[in-house]
Amino acid sequence: MTVLPTALDPRSPEYAANRAAMLAKLADLDAEHAKALGGGGEKYVARHRGRGKLLARERVELLLDPDTPFLELSPLAAWGSDYAVGASMVTGIGVVEGVECLITATDPTVRGGASNPWTLKKALRANEIAYANRLPCISLVESGGADLPSQKEIFIPGGALFRDITRLSAAGIPTIAVVFGNSTAGGAYIPGMSDHTVMIKDRSKVFLGGPPLVKMATGEESDDESLGGAEMHARTSGLADHFAVDEYDALRQARRIVARLNWRKAHADPPPAEPPKYDEEELAGIVPGDLKVPFDPREVIARVVDASDFDEFKPLYGPSLVTGWARLHGRPVGILANAQGVLFSAESQKAAQFIQLANQRDTPLVFLHNTTGYMVGKEYEQGGIIKHGAMMINAVSNSKVPHLSVLMGASYGAGHYGMCGRAYDPRFLFAWPSSKSAVMGPQQLAGVLSIVARASAAAKGRPYDDEADAGLRAMVEQQIESESLPMFLSGRLYDDGVIDPRDTRTVLGLCLSAIHTAPVEGARGGFGVFRM
Ligand code: COA
């Protein structure tokens, strides 16, 4: 065993300061998560309960196997927008009858469970996760369909939701819809496209057009039950495969459907693994409040991987990027972690080689971000930093093993790309509350803008207003700072959630388990031209 040593001193003032800064950020995060849990607020929750209905999260909980975890995804979707935090939908991965499933549940307490642009993004992301990892999908539906005032943002791209359901089915991934209430118009295609449907007596309403619309269109008089009730669909149209007497019965029947899927993961679960040698609690005290202060990512790795056992690859070469092999909850992983922030040529080449090795060995990769990007300056340009950064980005782009990204600190510029940022399709990407991501740091960005504006004024022969420049710089800096923060980025679905650093091992373990539902196979060749 090659157990990592530690130099972290939990009694030091630095540790105390780092921890205090992290706990303050976690308290802010809790307050935002509470908003998502609160759904549409007390009034609508009380009305919903008054109708004898379960809340979205209660439905999820009753669906899952008792005492199993639910990895909720994108809980902060829509943060910072005009829509409710959480985007009127719950998505996540949970275990039903021993099967890891991708579960979505619309929240009818938020504007009738209608889908706004962020709900759509969140739902499409959930489908992407189900597809890539071959997770059976269960949709718990009760929704007013499209959020009508924002229809222009969702109507046309929203068609992908129904397309995805049948593509999942075509790929042999089971899809199950349980309808708790309204699922009308476009929403009717959720049960319509699913492999299995459950509807509830006197509750489910599944029709292309409700009574008023039918009256307008054809003059026909009708009622909800005869147009789209559960009994009608179970006895007459055949759209309901299972007729449930109430919500509990519907969830029970959904569990029976999963039990009968004969579902098998591509890779068997490994035996229980040895935990890290060091306390995971200490992960709260590693990242400094000021990201300019570097930290050793080995301290993080030592608290995340099995038995803190890590075999480092090329430790003496390109030391600003730590690479090496470990196991996480019993599954092999390769880890790439930024050490000193900047990526130089050697780090980039080392990363490209390491990623190829992981592909040869079918080993998933974990990227731990704390980078300000690739090195700039004459010496580095002349040394070929563009070529070498391109090699790393080529390797990341064409790698076929699953990637997991965790933004611990900075994730700036092309460094975000090379470390498998969102656009590089990591299977999952999570951010710590300490992270920041943008094209560059706020100060640098404001400074660059100011230099460009000054040069532009000089070229036109105009005087430059230094006072206005200082004001503009401060404003830009503040704007970029707020747009670099994890809650803002999570709101835009640029990650799958902001997590407590102390949960990193658990979250990555749940992801790796889900990932191994599908075959894990690396690329054998198939990379682009490596510019040497
Ligand atoms: N778009 C935007 N807002 C919607 C909405 C939608 N599709 N559906 C409901 N809302 C809003 C309501 O205006 C209401 O807002 P308010 O409380 O500020 O007045 C809130 O959500 C709750 O709706 P309400 O009708 O009181 O809830 P309900 O539980 O009694 O009924 C529905 C829910 C979904 C059955 C009902 O709202 C409905 O029929 N909505 C329209 C459905 C539709 O035709 N959608 C288009 C499909 S493409």
PDB file of C-alpha atoms in Angstrom, residues 157-310:
ATOM      1  CA  PRO A 157     -36.704  22.806 -27.695  1.00  0.00           C
ATOM      2  CA  GLY A 158     -39.122  21.032 -25.308  1.00  0.00           C
ATOM      3  CA  GLY A 159     -39.980  18.458 -27.960  1.00  0.00           C
ATOM      4  CA  ALA A 160     -36.688  16.792 -27.060  1.00  0.00           C
ATOM      5  CA  LEU A 161     -38.248  15.536 -23.824  1.00  0.00           C
ATOM      6  CA  PHE A 162     -40.594  13.163 -25.605  1.00  0.00           C
ATOM      7  CA  ARG A 163     -37.959  12.252 -28.186  1.00  0.00           C
ATOM      8  CA  ASP A 164     -35.631  11.284 -25.338  1.00  0.00           C
ATOM      9  CA  ILE A 165     -38.177   8.946 -23.726  1.00  0.00           C
ATOM     10  CA  THR A 166     -38.482   6.853 -26.857  1.00  0.00           C
ATOM     11  CA  ARG A 167     -34.747   6.975 -27.574  1.00  0.00           C
ATOM     12  CA  LEU A 168     -34.116   5.631 -24.083  1.00  0.00           C
ATOM     13  CA  SER A 169     -36.600   2.876 -24.807  1.00  0.00           C
ATOM     14  CA  ALA A 170     -34.948   2.149 -28.168  1.00  0.00           C
ATOM     15  CA  ALA A 171     -31.616   1.800 -26.349  1.00  0.00           C
ATOM     16  CA  GLY A 172     -33.214  -0.837 -24.105  1.00  0.00           C
ATOM     17  CA  ILE A 173     -33.452   1.486 -21.096  1.00  0.00           C
ATOM     18  CA  PRO A 174     -36.835   1.065 -19.366  1.00  0.00           C
ATOM     19  CA  THR A 175     -39.083   4.121 -18.937  1.00  0.00           C
ATOM     20  CA  ILE A 176     -41.932   4.249 -16.431  1.00  0.00           C
ATOM     21  CA  ALA A 177     -44.493   7.030 -15.992  1.00  0.00           C
ATOM     22  CA  VAL A 178     -46.663   7.334 -12.885  1.00  0.00           C
ATOM     23  CA  VAL A 179     -49.363   9.978 -13.328  1.00  0.00           C
ATOM     24  CA  PHE A 180     -50.556  11.620 -10.092  1.00  0.00           C
ATOM     25  CA  GLY A 181     -52.678  14.388 -11.568  1.00  0.00           C
ATOM     26  CA  ASN A 182     -52.586  16.571 -14.625  1.00  0.00           C
ATOM     27  CA  SER A 183     -50.470  15.417 -17.556  1.00  0.00           C
ATOM     28  CA  THR A 184     -52.221  17.091 -20.428  1.00  0.00           C
ATOM     29  CA  ALA A 185     -51.459  18.420 -23.900  1.00  0.00           C
ATOM     30  CA  GLY A 186     -47.693  17.858 -24.519  1.00  0.00           C
ATOM     31  CA  GLY A 187     -47.524  16.276 -21.062  1.00  0.00           C
ATOM     32  CA  ALA A 188     -49.773  13.459 -22.278  1.00  0.00           C
ATOM     33  CA  TYR A 189     -46.820  12.178 -24.294  1.00  0.00           C
ATOM     34  CA  ILE A 190     -44.888  11.403 -21.101  1.00  0.00           C
ATOM     35  CA  PRO A 191     -47.100   8.367 -20.394  1.00  0.00           C
ATOM     36  CA  GLY A 192     -47.723   8.108 -24.137  1.00  0.00           C
ATOM     37  CA  MET A 193     -44.051   7.505 -24.945  1.00  0.00           C
ATOM     38  CA  SER A 194     -43.149   5.480 -21.827  1.00  0.00           C
ATOM     39  CA  ASP A 195     -42.712   1.693 -21.732  1.00  0.00           C
ATOM     40  CA  HIS A 196     -44.849   1.353 -18.602  1.00  0.00           C
ATOM     41  CA  THR A 197     -47.644   3.547 -17.220  1.00  0.00           C
ATOM     42  CA  VAL A 198     -49.465   3.709 -13.904  1.00  0.00           C
ATOM     43  CA  MET A 199     -52.564   5.882 -13.440  1.00  0.00           C
ATOM     44  CA  ILE A 200     -54.555   6.688 -10.334  1.00  0.00           C
ATOM     45  CA  LYS A 201     -58.323   6.449  -9.871  1.00  0.00           C
ATOM     46  CA  ASP A 202     -60.044   9.857  -9.866  1.00  0.00           C
ATOM     47  CA  ARG A 203     -56.615  11.601  -9.960  1.00  0.00           C
ATOM     48  CA  SER A 204     -54.819  11.099 -13.275  1.00  0.00           C
ATOM     49  CA  LYS A 205     -55.896  13.402 -16.074  1.00  0.00           C
ATOM     50  CA  VAL A 206     -54.274  12.535 -19.347  1.00  0.00           C
ATOM     51  CA  PHE A 207     -55.729  14.145 -22.466  1.00  0.00           C
ATOM     52  CA  LEU A 208     -54.505  16.141 -25.432  1.00  0.00           C
ATOM     53  CA  GLY A 209     -57.146  18.794 -24.751  1.00  0.00           C
ATOM     54  CA  GLY A 210     -59.316  19.335 -21.680  1.00  0.00           C
ATOM     55  CA  PRO A 211     -63.102  19.878 -21.765  1.00  0.00           C
ATOM     56  CA  PRO A 212     -62.906  23.651 -22.515  1.00  0.00           C
ATOM     57  CA  LEU A 213     -60.495  23.122 -25.403  1.00  0.00           C
ATOM     58  CA  VAL A 214     -62.587  20.284 -26.841  1.00  0.00           C
ATOM     59  CA  LYS A 215     -65.706  22.470 -26.605  1.00  0.00           C
ATOM     60  CA  MET A 216     -63.879  25.245 -28.474  1.00  0.00           C
ATOM     61  CA  ALA A 217     -62.437  22.929 -31.102  1.00  0.00           C
ATOM     62  CA  THR A 218     -65.380  20.668 -31.925  1.00  0.00           C
ATOM     63  CA  GLY A 219     -68.312  21.826 -29.810  1.00  0.00           C
ATOM     64  CA  GLU A 220     -68.390  18.466 -28.029  1.00  0.00           C
ATOM     65  CA  GLU A 221     -69.458  18.448 -24.354  1.00  0.00           C
ATOM     66  CA  SER A 222     -67.204  16.258 -22.218  1.00  0.00           C
ATOM     67  CA  ASP A 223     -65.710  15.855 -18.760  1.00  0.00           C
ATOM     68  CA  ASP A 224     -62.245  15.129 -17.344  1.00  0.00           C
ATOM     69  CA  GLU A 225     -62.997  11.508 -16.522  1.00  0.00           C
ATOM     70  CA  SER A 226     -64.299  10.459 -19.920  1.00  0.00           C
ATOM     71  CA  LEU A 227     -61.554  12.395 -21.741  1.00  0.00           C
ATOM     72  CA  GLY A 228     -58.583  11.232 -19.695  1.00  0.00           C
ATOM     73  CA  GLY A 229     -59.359   9.573 -16.366  1.00  0.00           C
ATOM     74  CA  ALA A 230     -57.425   6.550 -15.109  1.00  0.00           C
ATOM     75  CA  GLU A 231     -60.419   4.246 -15.340  1.00  0.00           C
ATOM     76  CA  MET A 232     -61.064   5.218 -18.958  1.00  0.00           C
ATOM     77  CA  HIS A 233     -57.389   4.751 -19.907  1.00  0.00           C
ATOM     78  CA  ALA A 234     -57.202   1.431 -18.063  1.00  0.00           C
ATOM     79  CA  ARG A 235     -60.454   0.002 -19.516  1.00  0.00           C
ATOM     80  CA  THR A 236     -60.959   1.767 -22.831  1.00  0.00           C
ATOM     81  CA  SER A 237     -57.975   3.540 -24.455  1.00  0.00           C
ATOM     82  CA  GLY A 238     -55.355   1.126 -23.092  1.00  0.00           C
ATOM     83  CA  LEU A 239     -52.921   3.952 -22.270  1.00  0.00           C
ATOM     84  CA  ALA A 240     -52.838   2.906 -18.589  1.00  0.00           C
ATOM     85  CA  ASP A 241     -51.104  -0.438 -18.026  1.00  0.00           C
ATOM     86  CA  HIS A 242     -51.723  -0.305 -14.293  1.00  0.00           C
ATOM     87  CA  PHE A 243     -54.738   1.085 -12.453  1.00  0.00           C
ATOM     88  CA  ALA A 244     -53.983   2.262  -8.914  1.00  0.00           C
ATOM     89  CA  VAL A 245     -56.552   3.100  -6.265  1.00  0.00           C
ATOM     90  CA  ASP A 246     -54.454   5.846  -4.650  1.00  0.00           C
ATOM     91  CA  GLU A 247     -50.968   7.407  -4.644  1.00  0.00           C
ATOM     92  CA  TYR A 248     -49.507   4.773  -2.318  1.00  0.00           C
ATOM     93  CA  ASP A 249     -50.862   1.995  -4.498  1.00  0.00           C
ATOM     94  CA  ALA A 250     -49.375   3.695  -7.583  1.00  0.00           C
ATOM     95  CA  LEU A 251     -45.925   3.872  -6.010  1.00  0.00           C
ATOM     96  CA  ARG A 252     -46.218   0.242  -4.928  1.00  0.00           C
ATOM     97  CA  GLN A 253     -47.108  -0.753  -8.480  1.00  0.00           C
ATOM     98  CA  ALA A 254     -44.171   1.267  -9.878  1.00  0.00           C
ATOM     99  CA  ARG A 255     -41.876  -0.660  -7.549  1.00  0.00           C
ATOM    100  CA  ARG A 256     -43.355  -3.952  -8.797  1.00  0.00           C
ATOM    101  CA  ILE A 257     -42.688  -2.888 -12.394  1.00  0.00           C
ATOM    102  CA  VAL A 258     -39.017  -2.291 -11.551  1.00  0.00           C
ATOM    103  CA  ALA A 259     -38.838  -5.593  -9.662  1.00  0.00           C
ATOM    104  CA  ARG A 260     -39.929  -7.371 -12.867  1.00  0.00           C
ATOM    105  CA  LEU A 261     -37.526  -5.587 -15.240  1.00  0.00           C
ATOM    106  CA  ASN A 262     -34.929  -8.320 -14.896  1.00  0.00           C
ATOM    107  CA  TRP A 263     -32.432  -5.462 -14.828  1.00  0.00           C
ATOM    108  CA  ARG A 264     -28.735  -6.247 -14.487  1.00  0.00           C
ATOM    109  CA  LYS A 265     -25.823  -3.842 -14.153  1.00  0.00           C
ATOM    110  CA  ALA A 266     -22.956  -4.261 -16.605  1.00  0.00           C
ATOM    111  CA  HIS A 267     -20.481  -4.455 -13.708  1.00  0.00           C
ATOM    112  CA  ALA A 268     -21.170  -6.195 -10.400  1.00  0.00           C
ATOM    113  CA  ASP A 269     -20.836  -4.147  -7.202  1.00  0.00           C
ATOM    114  CA  PRO A 270     -17.420  -4.521  -5.523  1.00  0.00           C
ATOM    115  CA  PRO A 271     -17.195  -5.684  -1.874  1.00  0.00           C
ATOM    116  CA  PRO A 272     -17.267  -2.954   0.817  1.00  0.00           C
ATOM    117  CA  ALA A 273     -14.107  -0.868   0.711  1.00  0.00           C
ATOM    118  CA  GLU A 274     -11.803   0.428   3.428  1.00  0.00           C
ATOM    119  CA  PRO A 275     -12.530   4.093   4.270  1.00  0.00           C
ATOM    120  CA  PRO A 276      -9.808   6.770   4.033  1.00  0.00           C
ATOM    121  CA  LYS A 277      -7.217   6.796   6.845  1.00  0.00           C
ATOM    122  CA  TYR A 278      -7.987  10.453   7.613  1.00  0.00           C
ATOM    123  CA  ASP A 279     -11.166  12.118   8.790  1.00  0.00           C
ATOM    124  CA  GLU A 280     -13.441  13.279   5.934  1.00  0.00           C
ATOM    125  CA  GLU A 281     -14.569  16.095   8.262  1.00  0.00           C
ATOM    126  CA  GLU A 282     -11.187  17.733   7.589  1.00  0.00           C
ATOM    127  CA  LEU A 283     -12.170  18.332   3.960  1.00  0.00           C
ATOM    128  CA  ALA A 284     -13.926  21.462   5.247  1.00  0.00           C
ATOM    129  CA  GLY A 285     -10.591  22.991   6.309  1.00  0.00           C
ATOM    130  CA  ILE A 286      -8.385  22.484   3.249  1.00  0.00           C
ATOM    131  CA  VAL A 287      -9.412  25.122   0.690  1.00  0.00           C
ATOM    132  CA  PRO A 288      -8.336  28.638   1.764  1.00  0.00           C
ATOM    133  CA  GLY A 289     -10.986  31.368   1.696  1.00  0.00           C
ATOM    134  CA  ASP A 290      -8.665  33.217  -0.687  1.00  0.00           C
ATOM    135  CA  LEU A 291      -8.181  31.052  -3.779  1.00  0.00           C
ATOM    136  CA  LYS A 292      -4.861  32.767  -4.551  1.00  0.00           C
ATOM    137  CA  VAL A 293      -3.381  30.735  -1.685  1.00  0.00           C
ATOM    138  CA  PRO A 294      -2.440  27.298  -3.087  1.00  0.00           C
ATOM    139  CA  PHE A 295      -3.279  24.010  -1.346  1.00  0.00           C
ATOM    140  CA  ASP A 296      -2.053  20.455  -1.838  1.00  0.00           C
ATOM    141  CA  PRO A 297      -4.781  18.372  -3.535  1.00  0.00           C
ATOM    142  CA  ARG A 298      -3.182  15.227  -2.070  1.00  0.00           C
ATOM    143  CA  GLU A 299      -4.777  16.313   1.228  1.00  0.00           C
ATOM    144  CA  VAL A 300      -8.135  16.035  -0.543  1.00  0.00           C
ATOM    145  CA  ILE A 301      -7.297  12.753  -2.286  1.00  0.00           C
ATOM    146  CA  ALA A 302      -6.150  11.292   1.067  1.00  0.00           C
ATOM    147  CA  ARG A 303      -9.647  11.961   2.482  1.00  0.00           C
ATOM    148  CA  VAL A 304     -11.611  10.707  -0.515  1.00  0.00           C
ATOM    149  CA  VAL A 305     -10.036   7.465  -1.775  1.00  0.00           C
ATOM    150  CA  ASP A 306     -10.132   3.993  -0.223  1.00  0.00           C
ATOM    151  CA  ALA A 307      -7.575   3.575   2.556  1.00  0.00           C
ATOM    152  CA  SER A 308      -5.952   6.893   1.414  1.00  0.00           C
ATOM    153  CA  ASP A 309      -4.009   4.617  -0.915  1.00  0.00           C
ATOM    154  CA  PHE A 310      -2.695   6.493  -3.985  1.00  0.00           C
TER     155      PHE A 310
END
